[in-house]
JSON list of C-alpha atoms in Angstrom, two decimals:
[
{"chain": "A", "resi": 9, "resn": "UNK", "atom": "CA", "xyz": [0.00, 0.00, 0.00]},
{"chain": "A", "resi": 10, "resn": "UNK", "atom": "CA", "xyz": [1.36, 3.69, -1.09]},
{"chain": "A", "resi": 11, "resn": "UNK", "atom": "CA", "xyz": [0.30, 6.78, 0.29]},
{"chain": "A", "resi": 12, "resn": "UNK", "atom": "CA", "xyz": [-2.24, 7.31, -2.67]},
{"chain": "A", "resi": 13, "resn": "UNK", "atom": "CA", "xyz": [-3.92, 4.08, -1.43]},
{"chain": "A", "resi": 14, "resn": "UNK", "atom": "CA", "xyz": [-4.17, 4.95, 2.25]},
{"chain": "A", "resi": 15, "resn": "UNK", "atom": "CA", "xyz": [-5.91, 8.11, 1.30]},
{"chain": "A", "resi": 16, "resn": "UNK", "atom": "CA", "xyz": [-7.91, 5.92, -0.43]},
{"chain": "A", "resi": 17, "resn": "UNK", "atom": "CA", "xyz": [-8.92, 3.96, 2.73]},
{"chain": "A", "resi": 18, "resn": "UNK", "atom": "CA", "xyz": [-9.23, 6.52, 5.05]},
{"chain": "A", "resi": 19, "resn": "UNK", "atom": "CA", "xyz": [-11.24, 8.41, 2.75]},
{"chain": "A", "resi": 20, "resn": "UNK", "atom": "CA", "xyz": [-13.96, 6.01, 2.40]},
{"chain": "A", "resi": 21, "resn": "UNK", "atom": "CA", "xyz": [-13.89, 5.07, 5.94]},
{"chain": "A", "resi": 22, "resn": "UNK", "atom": "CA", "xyz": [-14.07, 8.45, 7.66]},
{"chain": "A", "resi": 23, "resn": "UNK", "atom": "CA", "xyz": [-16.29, 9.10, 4.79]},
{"chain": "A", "resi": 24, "resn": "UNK", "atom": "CA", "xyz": [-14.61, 12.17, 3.59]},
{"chain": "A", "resi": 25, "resn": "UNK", "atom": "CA", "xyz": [-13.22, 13.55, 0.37]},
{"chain": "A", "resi": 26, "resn": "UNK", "atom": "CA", "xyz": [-9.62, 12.03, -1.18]},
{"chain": "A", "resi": 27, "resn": "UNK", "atom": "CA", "xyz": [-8.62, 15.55, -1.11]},
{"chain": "A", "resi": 28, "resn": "UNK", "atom": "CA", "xyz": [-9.12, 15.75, 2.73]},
{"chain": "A", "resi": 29, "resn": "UNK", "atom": "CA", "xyz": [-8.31, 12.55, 3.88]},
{"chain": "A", "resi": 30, "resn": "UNK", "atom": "CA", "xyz": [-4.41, 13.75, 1.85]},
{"chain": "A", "resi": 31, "resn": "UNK", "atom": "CA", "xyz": [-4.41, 17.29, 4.06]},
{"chain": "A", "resi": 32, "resn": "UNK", "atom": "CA", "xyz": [-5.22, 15.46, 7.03]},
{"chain": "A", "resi": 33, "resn": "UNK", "atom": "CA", "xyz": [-2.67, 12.61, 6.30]},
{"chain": "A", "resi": 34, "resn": "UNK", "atom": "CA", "xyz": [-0.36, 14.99, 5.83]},
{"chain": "A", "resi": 35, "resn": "UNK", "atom": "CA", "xyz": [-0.78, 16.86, 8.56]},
{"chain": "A", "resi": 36, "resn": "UNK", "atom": "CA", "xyz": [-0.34, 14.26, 10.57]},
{"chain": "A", "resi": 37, "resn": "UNK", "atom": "CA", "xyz": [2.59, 12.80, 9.45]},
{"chain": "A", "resi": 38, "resn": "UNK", "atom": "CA", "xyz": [4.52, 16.10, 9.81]},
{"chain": "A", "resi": 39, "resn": "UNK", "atom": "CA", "xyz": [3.25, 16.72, 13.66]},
{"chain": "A", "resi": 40, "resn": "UNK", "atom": "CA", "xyz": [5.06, 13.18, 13.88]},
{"chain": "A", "resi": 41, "resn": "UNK", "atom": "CA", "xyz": [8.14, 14.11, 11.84]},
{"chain": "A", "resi": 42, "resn": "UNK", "atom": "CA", "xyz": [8.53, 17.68, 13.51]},
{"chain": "A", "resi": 43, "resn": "UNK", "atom": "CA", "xyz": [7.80, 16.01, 16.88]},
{"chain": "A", "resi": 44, "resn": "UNK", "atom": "CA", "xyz": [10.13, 13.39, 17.04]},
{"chain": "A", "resi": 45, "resn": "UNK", "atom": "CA", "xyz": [13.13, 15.95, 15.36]},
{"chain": "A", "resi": 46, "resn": "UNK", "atom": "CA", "xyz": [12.79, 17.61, 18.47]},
{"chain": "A", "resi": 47, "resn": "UNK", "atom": "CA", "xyz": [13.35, 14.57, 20.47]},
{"chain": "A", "resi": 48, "resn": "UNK", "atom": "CA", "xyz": [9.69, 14.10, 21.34]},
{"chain": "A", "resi": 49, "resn": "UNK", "atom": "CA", "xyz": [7.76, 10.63, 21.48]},
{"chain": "A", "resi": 50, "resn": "UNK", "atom": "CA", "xyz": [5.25, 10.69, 19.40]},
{"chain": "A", "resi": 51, "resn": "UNK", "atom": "CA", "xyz": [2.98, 7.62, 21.40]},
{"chain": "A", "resi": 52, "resn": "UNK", "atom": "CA", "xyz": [-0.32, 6.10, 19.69]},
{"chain": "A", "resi": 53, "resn": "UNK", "atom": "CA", "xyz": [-1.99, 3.73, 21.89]},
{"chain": "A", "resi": 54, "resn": "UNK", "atom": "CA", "xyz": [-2.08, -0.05, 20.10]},
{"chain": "A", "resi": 55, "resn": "UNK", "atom": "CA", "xyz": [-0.09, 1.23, 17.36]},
{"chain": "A", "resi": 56, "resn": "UNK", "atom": "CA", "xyz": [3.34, 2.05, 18.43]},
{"chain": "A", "resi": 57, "resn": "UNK", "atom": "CA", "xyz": [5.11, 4.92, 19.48]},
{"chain": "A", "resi": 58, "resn": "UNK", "atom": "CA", "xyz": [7.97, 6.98, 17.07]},
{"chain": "A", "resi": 59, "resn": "UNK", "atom": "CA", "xyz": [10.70, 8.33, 18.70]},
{"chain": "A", "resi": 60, "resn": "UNK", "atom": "CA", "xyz": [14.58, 9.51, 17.89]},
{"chain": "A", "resi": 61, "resn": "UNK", "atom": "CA", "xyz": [17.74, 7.38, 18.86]},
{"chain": "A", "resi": 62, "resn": "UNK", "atom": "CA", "xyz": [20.91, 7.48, 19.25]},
{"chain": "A", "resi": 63, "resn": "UNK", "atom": "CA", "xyz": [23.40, 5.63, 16.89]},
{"chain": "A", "resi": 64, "resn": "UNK", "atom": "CA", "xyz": [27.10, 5.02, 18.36]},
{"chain": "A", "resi": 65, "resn": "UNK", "atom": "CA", "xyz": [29.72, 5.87, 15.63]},
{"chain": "A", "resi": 66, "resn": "UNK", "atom": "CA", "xyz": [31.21, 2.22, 14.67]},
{"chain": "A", "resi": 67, "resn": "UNK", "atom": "CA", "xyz": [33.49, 1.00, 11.71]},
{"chain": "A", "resi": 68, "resn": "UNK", "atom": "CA", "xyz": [32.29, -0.58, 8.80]},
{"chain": "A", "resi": 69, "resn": "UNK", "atom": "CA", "xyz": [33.35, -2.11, 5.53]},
{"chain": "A", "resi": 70, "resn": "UNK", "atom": "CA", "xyz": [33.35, -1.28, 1.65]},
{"chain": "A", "resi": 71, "resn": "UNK", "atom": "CA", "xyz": [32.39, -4.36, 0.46]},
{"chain": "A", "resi": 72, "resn": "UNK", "atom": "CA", "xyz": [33.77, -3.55, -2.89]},
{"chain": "A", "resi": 73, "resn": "UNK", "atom": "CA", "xyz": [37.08, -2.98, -1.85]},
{"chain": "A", "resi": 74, "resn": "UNK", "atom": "CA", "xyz": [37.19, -4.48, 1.75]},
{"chain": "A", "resi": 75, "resn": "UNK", "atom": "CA", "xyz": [38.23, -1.18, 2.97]},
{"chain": "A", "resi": 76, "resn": "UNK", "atom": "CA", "xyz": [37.45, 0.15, 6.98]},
{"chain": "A", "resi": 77, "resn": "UNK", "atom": "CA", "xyz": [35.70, 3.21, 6.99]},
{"chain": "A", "resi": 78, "resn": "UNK", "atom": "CA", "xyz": [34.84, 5.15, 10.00]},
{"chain": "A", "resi": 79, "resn": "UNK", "atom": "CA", "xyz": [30.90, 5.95, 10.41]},
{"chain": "A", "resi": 80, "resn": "UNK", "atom": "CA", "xyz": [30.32, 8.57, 12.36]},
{"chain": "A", "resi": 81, "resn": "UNK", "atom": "CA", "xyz": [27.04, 8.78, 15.11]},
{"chain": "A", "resi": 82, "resn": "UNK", "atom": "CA", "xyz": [24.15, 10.22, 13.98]},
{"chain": "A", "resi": 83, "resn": "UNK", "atom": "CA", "xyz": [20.16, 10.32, 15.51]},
{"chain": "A", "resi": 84, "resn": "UNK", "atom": "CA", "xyz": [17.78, 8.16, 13.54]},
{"chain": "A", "resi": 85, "resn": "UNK", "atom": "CA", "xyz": [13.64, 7.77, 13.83]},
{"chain": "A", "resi": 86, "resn": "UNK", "atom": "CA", "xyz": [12.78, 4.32, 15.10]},
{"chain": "A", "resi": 87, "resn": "UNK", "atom": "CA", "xyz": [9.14, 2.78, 15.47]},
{"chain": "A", "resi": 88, "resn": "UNK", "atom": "CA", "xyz": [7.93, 0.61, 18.11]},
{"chain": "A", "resi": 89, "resn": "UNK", "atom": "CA", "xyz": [4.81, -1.65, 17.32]},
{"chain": "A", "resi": 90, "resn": "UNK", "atom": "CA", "xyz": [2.13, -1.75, 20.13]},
{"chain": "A", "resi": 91, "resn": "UNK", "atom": "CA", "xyz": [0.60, -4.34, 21.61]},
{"chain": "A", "resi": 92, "resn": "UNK", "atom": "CA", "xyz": [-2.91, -4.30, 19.23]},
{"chain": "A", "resi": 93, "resn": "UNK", "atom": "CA", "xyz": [-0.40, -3.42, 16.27]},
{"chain": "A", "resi": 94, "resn": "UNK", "atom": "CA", "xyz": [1.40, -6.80, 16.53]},
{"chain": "A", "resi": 95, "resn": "UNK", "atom": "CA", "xyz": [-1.39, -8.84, 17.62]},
{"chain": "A", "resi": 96, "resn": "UNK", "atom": "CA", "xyz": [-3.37, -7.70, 14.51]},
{"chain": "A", "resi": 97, "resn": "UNK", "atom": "CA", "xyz": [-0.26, -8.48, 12.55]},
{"chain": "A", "resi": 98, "resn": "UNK", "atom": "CA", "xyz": [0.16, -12.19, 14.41]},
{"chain": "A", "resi": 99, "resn": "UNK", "atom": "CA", "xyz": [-3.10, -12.52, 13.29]},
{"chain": "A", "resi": 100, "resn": "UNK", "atom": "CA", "xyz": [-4.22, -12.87, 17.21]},
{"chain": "A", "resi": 101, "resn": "UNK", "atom": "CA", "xyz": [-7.40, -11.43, 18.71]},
{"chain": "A", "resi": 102, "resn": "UNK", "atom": "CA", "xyz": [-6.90, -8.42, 21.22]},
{"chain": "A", "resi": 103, "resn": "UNK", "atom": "CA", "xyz": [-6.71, -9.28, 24.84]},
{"chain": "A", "resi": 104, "resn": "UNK", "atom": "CA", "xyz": [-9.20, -8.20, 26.83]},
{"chain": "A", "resi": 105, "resn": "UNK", "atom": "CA", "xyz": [-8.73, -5.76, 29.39]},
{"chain": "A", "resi": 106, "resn": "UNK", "atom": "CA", "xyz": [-9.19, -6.87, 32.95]}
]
């Protein structure tokens, strides 16, 4: 699925317009973006929470010419599925909540 397609979707289910269901896609994937640049979590309850980490500067390898190289540390987005995210994917039913 692209991004055309999930306009799509969330078009006809919120029953809105394509053109819409884009702005409002949009809108929320830069409130993520900008959010987690900061060094924000950006946390959605059963789906996952975004959030900026920390890479170490290691040593790596052309594989071309076997050469070392020296890579420095950087900050890079990561994504954690929730609970209801991966259960949906496992194709297991939500637990209850006691």
């Amino acid at each position: 699925m692209n991004k055309g397609d999930l306009v799509e979707v969330v078009a006809k289910s919120a029953d809105i317009s394509k053109a819409a269901a884009a702005k409002a896609l949009d809108a929320m994937i830069d409130a993520v973006v900008k959010s987690v640049a900061k060094g924000n979590a950006v946390t959605l309850v059963g789906f996952g929470t975004f959030k900026a980490a920390k890479r170490a500067a290691r040593t790596g390898v052309n594989p071309k010419t076997g050469e070392k190289l020296k890579i420095a540390a950087t900050t890079v987005p990561r994504f954690t599925a929730g609970a209801g995210f991966k259960a949906a994917v496992a194709g297991k039913k939500k637990a209850a909540k006691k």
